[in-house]
CSV table of N, CA and C in Angstrom, one decimal:
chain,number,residue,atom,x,y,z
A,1,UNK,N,-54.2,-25.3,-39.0
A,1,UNK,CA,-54.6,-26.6,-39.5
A,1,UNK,C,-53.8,-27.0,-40.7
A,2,UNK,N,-53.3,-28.2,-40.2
A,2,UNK,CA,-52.5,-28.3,-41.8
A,2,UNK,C,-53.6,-30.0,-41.9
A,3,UNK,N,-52.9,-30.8,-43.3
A,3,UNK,CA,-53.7,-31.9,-43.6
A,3,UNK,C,-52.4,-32.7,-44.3
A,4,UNK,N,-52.2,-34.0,-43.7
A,4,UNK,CA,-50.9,-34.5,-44.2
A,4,UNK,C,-51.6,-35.6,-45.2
A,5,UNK,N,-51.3,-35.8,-46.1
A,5,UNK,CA,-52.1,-36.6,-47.5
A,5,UNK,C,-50.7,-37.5,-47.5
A,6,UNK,N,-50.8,-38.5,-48.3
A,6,UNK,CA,-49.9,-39.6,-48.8
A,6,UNK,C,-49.5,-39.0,-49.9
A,7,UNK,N,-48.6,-39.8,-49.7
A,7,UNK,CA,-47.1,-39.6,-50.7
A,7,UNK,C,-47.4,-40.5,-51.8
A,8,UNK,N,-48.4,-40.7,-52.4
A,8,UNK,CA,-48.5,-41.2,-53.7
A,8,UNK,C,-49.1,-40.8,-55.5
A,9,UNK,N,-48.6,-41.1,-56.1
A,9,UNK,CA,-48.8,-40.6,-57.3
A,9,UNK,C,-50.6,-39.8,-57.6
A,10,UNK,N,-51.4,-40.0,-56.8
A,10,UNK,CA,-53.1,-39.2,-57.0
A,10,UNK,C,-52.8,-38.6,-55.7
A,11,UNK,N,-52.4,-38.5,-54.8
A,11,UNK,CA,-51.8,-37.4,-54.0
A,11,UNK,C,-51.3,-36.2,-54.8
A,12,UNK,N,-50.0,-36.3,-54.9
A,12,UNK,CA,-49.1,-35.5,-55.7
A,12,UNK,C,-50.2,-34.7,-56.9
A,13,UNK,N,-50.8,-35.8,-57.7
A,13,UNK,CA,-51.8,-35.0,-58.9
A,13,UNK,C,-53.2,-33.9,-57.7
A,14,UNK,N,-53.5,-34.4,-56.7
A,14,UNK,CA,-54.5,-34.3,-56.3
A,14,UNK,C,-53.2,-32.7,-55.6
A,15,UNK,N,-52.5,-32.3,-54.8
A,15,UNK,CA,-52.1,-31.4,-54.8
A,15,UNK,C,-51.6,-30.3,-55.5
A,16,UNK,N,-51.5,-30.8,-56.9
A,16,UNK,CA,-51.0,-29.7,-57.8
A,16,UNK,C,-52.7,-29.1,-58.2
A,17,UNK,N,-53.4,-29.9,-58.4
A,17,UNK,CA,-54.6,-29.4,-58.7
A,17,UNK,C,-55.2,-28.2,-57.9
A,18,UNK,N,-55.4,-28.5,-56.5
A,18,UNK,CA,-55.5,-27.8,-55.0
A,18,UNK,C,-54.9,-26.5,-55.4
A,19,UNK,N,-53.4,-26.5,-55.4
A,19,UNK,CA,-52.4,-25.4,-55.7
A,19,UNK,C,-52.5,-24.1,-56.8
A,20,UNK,N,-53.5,-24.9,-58.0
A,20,UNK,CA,-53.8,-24.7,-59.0
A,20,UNK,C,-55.1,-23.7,-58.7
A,21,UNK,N,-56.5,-24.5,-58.2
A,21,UNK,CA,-57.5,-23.7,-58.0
A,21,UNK,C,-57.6,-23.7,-56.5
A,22,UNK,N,-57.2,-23.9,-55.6
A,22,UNK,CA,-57.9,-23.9,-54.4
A,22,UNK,C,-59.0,-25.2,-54.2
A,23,UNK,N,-59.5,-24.7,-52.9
A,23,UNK,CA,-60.5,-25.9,-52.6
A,23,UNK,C,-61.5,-25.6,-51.6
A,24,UNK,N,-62.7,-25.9,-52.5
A,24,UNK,CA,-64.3,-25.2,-51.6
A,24,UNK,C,-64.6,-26.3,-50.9
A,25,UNK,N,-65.3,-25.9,-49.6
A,25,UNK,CA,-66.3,-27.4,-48.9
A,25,UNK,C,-67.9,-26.5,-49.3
A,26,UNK,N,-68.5,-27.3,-49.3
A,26,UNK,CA,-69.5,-27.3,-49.6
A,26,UNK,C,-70.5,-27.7,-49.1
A,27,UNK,N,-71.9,-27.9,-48.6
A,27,UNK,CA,-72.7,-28.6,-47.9
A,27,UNK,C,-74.5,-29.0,-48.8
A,28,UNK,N,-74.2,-30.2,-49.4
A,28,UNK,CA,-75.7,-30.3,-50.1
A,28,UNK,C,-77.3,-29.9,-49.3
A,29,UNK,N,-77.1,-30.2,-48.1
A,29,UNK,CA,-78.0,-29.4,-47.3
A,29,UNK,C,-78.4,-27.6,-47.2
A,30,UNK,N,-77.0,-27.0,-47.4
A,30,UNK,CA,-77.2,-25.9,-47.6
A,30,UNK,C,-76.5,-25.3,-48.1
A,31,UNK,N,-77.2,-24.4,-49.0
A,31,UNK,CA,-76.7,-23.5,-50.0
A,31,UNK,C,-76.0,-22.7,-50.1
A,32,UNK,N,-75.7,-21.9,-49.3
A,32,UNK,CA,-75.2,-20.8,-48.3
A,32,UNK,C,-74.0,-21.3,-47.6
A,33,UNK,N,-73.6,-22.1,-47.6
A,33,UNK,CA,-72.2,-23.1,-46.9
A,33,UNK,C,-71.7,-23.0,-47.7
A,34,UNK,N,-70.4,-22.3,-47.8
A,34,UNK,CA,-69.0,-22.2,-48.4
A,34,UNK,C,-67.7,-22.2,-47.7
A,35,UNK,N,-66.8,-22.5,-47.8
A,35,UNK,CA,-65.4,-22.5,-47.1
A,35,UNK,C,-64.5,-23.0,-48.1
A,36,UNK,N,-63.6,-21.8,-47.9
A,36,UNK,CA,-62.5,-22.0,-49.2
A,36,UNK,C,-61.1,-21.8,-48.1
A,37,UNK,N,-60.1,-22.5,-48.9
A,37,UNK,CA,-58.9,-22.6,-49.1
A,37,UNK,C,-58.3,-22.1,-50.5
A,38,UNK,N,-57.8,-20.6,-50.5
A,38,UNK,CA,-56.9,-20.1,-51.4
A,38,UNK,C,-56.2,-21.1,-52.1
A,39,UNK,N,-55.7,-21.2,-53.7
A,39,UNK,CA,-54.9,-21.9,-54.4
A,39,UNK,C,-53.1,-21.5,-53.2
A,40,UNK,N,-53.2,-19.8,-53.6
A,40,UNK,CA,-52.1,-19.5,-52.9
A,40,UNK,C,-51.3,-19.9,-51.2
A,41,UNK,N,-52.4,-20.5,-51.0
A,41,UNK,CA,-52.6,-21.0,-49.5
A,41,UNK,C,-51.9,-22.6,-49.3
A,42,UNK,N,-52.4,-23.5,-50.5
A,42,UNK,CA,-52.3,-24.9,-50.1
A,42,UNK,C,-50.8,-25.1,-50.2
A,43,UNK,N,-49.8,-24.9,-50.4
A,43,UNK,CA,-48.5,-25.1,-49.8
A,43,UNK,C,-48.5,-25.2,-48.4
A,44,UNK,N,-48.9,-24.2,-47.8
A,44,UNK,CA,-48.8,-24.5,-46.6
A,44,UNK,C,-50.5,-25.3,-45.5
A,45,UNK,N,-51.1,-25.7,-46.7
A,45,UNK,CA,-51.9,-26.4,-45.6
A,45,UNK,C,-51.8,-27.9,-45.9
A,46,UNK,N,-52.0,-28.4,-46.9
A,46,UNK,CA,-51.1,-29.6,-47.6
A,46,UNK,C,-50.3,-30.0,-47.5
A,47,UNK,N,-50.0,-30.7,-47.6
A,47,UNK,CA,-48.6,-31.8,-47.6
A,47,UNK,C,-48.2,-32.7,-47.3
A,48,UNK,N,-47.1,-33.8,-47.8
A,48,UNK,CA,-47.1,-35.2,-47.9
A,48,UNK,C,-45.7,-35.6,-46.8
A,49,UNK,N,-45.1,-34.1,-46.1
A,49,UNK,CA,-44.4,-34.4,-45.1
A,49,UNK,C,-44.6,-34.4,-43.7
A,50,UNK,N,-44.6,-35.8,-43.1
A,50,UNK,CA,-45.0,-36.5,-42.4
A,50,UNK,C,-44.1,-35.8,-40.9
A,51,UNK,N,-43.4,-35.3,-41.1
A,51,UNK,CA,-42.4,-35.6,-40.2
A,51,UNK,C,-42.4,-34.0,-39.6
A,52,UNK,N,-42.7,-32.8,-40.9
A,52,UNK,CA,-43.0,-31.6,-39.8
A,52,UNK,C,-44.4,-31.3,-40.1
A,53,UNK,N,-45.1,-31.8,-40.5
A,53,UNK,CA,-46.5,-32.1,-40.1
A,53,UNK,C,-47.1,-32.5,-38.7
A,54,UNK,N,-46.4,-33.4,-38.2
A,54,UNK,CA,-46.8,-34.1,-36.9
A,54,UNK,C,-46.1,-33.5,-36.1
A,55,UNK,N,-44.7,-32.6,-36.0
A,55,UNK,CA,-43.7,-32.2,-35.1
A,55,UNK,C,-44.9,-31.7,-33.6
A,56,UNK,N,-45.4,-30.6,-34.5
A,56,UNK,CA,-45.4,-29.7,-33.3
A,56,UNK,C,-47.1,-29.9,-33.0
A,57,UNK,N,-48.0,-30.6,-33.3
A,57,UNK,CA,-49.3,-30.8,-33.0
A,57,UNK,C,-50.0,-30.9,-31.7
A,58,UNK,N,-51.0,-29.7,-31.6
A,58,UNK,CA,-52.2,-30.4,-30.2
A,58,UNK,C,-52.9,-31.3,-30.2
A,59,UNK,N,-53.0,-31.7,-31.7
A,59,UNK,CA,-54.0,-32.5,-31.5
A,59,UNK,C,-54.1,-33.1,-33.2
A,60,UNK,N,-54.5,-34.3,-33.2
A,60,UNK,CA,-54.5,-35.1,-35.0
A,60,UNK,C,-55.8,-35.5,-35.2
A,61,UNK,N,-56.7,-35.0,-36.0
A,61,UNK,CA,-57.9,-35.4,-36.8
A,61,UNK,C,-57.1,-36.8,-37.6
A,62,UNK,N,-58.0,-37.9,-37.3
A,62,UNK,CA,-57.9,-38.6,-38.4
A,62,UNK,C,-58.7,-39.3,-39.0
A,63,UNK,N,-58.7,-38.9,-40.5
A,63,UNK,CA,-60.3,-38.9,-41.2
A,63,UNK,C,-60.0,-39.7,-42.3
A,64,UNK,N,-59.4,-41.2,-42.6
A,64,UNK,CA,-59.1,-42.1,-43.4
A,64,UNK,C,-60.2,-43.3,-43.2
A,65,UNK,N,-60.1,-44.1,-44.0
A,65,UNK,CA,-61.2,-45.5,-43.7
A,65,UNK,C,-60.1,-46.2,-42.6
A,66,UNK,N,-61.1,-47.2,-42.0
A,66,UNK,CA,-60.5,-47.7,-40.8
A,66,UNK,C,-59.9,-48.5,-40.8
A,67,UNK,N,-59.8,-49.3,-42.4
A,67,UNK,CA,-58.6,-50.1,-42.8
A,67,UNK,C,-56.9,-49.8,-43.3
A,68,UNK,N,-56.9,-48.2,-42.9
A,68,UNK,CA,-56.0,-47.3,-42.8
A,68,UNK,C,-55.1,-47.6,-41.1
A,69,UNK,N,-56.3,-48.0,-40.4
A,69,UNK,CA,-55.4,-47.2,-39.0
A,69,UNK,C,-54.3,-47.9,-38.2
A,70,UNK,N,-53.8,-48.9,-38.6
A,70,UNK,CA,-52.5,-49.3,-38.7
A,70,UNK,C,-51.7,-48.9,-38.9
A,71,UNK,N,-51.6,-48.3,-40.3
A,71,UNK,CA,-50.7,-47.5,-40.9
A,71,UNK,C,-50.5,-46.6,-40.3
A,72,UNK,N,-51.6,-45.9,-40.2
A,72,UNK,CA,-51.6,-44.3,-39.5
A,72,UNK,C,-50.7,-44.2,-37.9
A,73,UNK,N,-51.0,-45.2,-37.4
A,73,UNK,CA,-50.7,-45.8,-36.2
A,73,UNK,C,-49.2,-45.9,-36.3
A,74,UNK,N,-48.6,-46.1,-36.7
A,74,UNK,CA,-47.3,-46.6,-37.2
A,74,UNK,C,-46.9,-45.1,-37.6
A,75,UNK,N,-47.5,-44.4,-38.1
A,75,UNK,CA,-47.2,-43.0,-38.6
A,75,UNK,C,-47.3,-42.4,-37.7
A,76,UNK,N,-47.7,-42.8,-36.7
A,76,UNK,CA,-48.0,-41.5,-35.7
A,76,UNK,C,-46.9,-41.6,-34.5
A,77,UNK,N,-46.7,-43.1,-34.1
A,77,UNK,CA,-45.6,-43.9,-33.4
A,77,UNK,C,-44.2,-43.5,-33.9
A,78,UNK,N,-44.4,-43.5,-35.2
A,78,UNK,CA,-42.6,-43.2,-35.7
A,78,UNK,C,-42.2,-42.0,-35.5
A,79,UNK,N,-43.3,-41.0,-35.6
A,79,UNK,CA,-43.3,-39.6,-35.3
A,79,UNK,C,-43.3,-38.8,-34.0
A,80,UNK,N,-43.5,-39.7,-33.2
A,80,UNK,CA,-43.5,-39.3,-31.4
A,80,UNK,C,-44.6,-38.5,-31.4
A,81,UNK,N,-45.5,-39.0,-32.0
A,81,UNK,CA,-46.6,-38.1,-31.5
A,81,UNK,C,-47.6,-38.6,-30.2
A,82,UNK,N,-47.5,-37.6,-29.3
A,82,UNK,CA,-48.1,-37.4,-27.9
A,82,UNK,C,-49.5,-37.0,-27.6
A,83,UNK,N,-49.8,-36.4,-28.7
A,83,UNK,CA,-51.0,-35.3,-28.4
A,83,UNK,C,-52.0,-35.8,-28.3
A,84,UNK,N,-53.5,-35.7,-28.3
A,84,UNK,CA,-54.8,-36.6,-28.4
A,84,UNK,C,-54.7,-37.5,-29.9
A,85,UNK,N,-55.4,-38.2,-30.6
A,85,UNK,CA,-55.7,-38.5,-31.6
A,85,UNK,C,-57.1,-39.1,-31.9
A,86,UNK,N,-57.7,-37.7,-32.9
A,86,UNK,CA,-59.4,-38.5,-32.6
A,86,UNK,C,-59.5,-38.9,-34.1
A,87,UNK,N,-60.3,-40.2,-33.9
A,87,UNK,CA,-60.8,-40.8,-35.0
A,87,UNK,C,-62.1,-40.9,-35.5
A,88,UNK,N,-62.0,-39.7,-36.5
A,88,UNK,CA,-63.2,-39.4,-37.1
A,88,UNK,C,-63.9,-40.3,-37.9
A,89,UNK,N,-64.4,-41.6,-37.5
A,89,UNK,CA,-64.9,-42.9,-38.8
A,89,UNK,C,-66.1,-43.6,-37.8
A,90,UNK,N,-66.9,-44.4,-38.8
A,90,UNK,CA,-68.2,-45.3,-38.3
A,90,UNK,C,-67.7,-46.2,-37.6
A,91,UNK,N,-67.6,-46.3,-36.1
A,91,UNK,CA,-66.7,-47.6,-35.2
A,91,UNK,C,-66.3,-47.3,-34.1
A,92,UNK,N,-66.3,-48.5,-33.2
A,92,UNK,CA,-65.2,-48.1,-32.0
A,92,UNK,C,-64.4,-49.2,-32.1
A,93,UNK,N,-63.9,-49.8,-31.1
A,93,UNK,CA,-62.9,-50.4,-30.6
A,93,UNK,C,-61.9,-50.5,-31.0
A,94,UNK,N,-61.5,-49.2,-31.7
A,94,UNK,CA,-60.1,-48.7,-32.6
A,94,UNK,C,-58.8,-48.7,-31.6
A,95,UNK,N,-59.0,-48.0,-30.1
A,95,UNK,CA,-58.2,-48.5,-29.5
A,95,UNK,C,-57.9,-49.9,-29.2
A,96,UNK,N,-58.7,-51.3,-29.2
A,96,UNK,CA,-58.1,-52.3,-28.8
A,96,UNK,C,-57.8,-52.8,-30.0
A,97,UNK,N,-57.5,-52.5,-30.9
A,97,UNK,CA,-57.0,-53.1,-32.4
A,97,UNK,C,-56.0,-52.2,-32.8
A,98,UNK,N,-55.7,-50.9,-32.4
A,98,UNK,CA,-54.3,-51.3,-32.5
A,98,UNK,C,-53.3,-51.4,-31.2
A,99,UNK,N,-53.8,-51.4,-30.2
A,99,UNK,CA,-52.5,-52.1,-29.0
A,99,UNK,C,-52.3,-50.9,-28.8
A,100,UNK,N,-51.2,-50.7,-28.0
A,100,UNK,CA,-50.8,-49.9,-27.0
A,100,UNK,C,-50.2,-48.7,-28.1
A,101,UNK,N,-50.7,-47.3,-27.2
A,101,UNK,CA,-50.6,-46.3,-27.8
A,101,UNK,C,-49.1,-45.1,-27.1
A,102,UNK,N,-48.8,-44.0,-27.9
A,102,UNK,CA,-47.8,-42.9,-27.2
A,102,UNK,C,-48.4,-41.8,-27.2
A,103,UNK,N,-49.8,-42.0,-27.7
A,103,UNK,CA,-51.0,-40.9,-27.5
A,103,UNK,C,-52.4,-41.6,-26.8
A,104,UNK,N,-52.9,-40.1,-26.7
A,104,UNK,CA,-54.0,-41.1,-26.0
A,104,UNK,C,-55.7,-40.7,-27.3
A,105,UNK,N,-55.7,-41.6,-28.1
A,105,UNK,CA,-56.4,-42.3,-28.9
A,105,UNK,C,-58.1,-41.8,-28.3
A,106,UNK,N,-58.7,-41.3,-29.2
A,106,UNK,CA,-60.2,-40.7,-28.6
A,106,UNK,C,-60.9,-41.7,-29.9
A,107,UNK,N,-62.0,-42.5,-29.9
A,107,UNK,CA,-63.2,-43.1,-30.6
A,107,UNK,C,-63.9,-42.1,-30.9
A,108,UNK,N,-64.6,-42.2,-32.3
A,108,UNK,CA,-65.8,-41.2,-32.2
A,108,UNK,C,-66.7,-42.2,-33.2
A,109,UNK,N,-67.9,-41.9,-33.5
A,109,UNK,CA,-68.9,-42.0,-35.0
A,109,UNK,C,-69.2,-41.2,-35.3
A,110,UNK,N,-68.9,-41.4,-36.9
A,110,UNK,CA,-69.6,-39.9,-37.4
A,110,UNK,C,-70.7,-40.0,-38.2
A,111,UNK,N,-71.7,-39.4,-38.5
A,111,UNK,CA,-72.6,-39.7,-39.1
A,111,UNK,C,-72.8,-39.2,-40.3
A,112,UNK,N,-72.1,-38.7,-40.7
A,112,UNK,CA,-72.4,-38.1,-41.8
A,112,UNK,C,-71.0,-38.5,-43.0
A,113,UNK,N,-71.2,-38.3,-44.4
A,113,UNK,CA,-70.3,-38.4,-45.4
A,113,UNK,C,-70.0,-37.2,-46.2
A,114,UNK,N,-69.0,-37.2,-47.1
A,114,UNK,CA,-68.4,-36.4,-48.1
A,114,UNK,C,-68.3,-37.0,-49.3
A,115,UNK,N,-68.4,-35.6,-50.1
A,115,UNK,CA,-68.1,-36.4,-51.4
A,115,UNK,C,-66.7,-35.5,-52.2
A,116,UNK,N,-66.2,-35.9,-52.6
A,116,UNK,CA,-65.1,-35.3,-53.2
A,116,UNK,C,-64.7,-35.4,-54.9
A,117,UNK,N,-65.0,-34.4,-55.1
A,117,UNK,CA,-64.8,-34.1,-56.8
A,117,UNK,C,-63.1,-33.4,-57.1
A,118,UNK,N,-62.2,-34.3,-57.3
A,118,UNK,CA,-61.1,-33.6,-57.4
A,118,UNK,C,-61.2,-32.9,-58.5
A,119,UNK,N,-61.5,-33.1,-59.8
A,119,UNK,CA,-61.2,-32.0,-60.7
A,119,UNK,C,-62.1,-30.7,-60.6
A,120,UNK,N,-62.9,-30.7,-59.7
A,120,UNK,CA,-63.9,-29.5,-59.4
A,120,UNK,C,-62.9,-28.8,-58.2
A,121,UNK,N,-62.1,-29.4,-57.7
A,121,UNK,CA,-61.4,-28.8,-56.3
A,121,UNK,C,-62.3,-28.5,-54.9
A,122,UNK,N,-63.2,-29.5,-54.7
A,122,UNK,CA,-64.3,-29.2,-53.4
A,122,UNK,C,-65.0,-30.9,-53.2
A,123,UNK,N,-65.2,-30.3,-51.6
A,123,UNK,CA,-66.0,-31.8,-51.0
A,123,UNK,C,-66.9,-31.0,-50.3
A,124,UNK,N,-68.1,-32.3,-50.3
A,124,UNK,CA,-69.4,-31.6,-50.4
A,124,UNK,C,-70.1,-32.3,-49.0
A,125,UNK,N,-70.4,-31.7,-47.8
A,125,UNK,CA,-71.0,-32.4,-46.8
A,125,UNK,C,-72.0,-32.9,-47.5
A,126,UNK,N,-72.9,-34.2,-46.7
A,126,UNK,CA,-73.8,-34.3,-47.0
A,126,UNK,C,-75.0,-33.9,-46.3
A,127,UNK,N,-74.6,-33.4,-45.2
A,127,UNK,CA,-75.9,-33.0,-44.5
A,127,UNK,C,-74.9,-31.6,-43.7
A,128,UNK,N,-75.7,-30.8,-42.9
A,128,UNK,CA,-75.1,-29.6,-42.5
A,128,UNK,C,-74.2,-29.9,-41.2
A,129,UNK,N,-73.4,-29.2,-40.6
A,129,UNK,CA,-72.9,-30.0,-39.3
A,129,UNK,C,-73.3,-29.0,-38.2
C-alpha cells in the first residue's frame, strides 16, 4: 500500500512530520483499535510522486472530497492507469461526471468519517469498520 499525497507546501510539512513520528489510526468507537505506520516506514509509504506511485498498481483507493475528482482523473489519465479505481466518498454518478475513462471507475458510499490531527500524527475512525 503506498498513499500518493499532493505536492504542496502542508503536504510536504504534513510528511516530515509522519517521518518524524509515524502515524496511528485509531477508532473512537473502540479502544483497542490501533494501526501504526513506523516513522522509519513512511518514505516508502508516502509520497508526492505521482508517476511511480501509479506505475505498477492493482488497484487505486481514492479517498479525496469529490470536488477533487477531476483532478485526480486527469492524474490517473496522464499516468496510464488501467487498473480498477474505487471511489471511496458520499455519492454516485462519479462516473458520468467525469466522461470517459482508461480504468474502469467503481462508485461506492461510505458512511463513515475521519478525523485527522496532524500534529498528533493519527486519524481517528469514527465508528468501527
Amino acid at each position: 500500500v503506498r498513499f500518493l499525497l499532493r505536492d504542496t507546501p502542508r503536504s510536504r510539512t504534513q510528511q516530515k512530520l509522519l517521518s518524524e513520528r509515524g502515524l496511528s489510526a485509531l477508532c473512537s468507537a473502540d479502544p483497542d483499535f490501533r494501526r501504526t505506520i513506523p516513522a522509519e516506514d513512511v518514505h516508502r509509504v508516502f509520497t508526492t510522486d505521482a508517476a511511480s506511485c501509479l506505475a505498477d498498481c492493482s488497484c487505486v483507493l481514492v479517498a479525496t472530497k469529490r470536488g477533487q475528482n477531476q483532478a485526480v482523473h486527469e492524474q490517473l489519465t496522464q499516468h496510464g492507469v488501467t487498473c480498477p479505481v474505487v471511489f471511496l466518498q458520499n455519492g454516485l454518478r462519479i462516473c458520468e461526471e467525469l466522461g470517459p475513462q482508461s480504468y474502469e471507475a467503481i462508485e461506492t458510499v461510505v458512511s463513515f468519517n475521519t478525523v485527522y490531527d496532524m500534529q498528533a500524527s493519527a486519524i481517528t475512525l469514527a465508528e468501527p469498520l
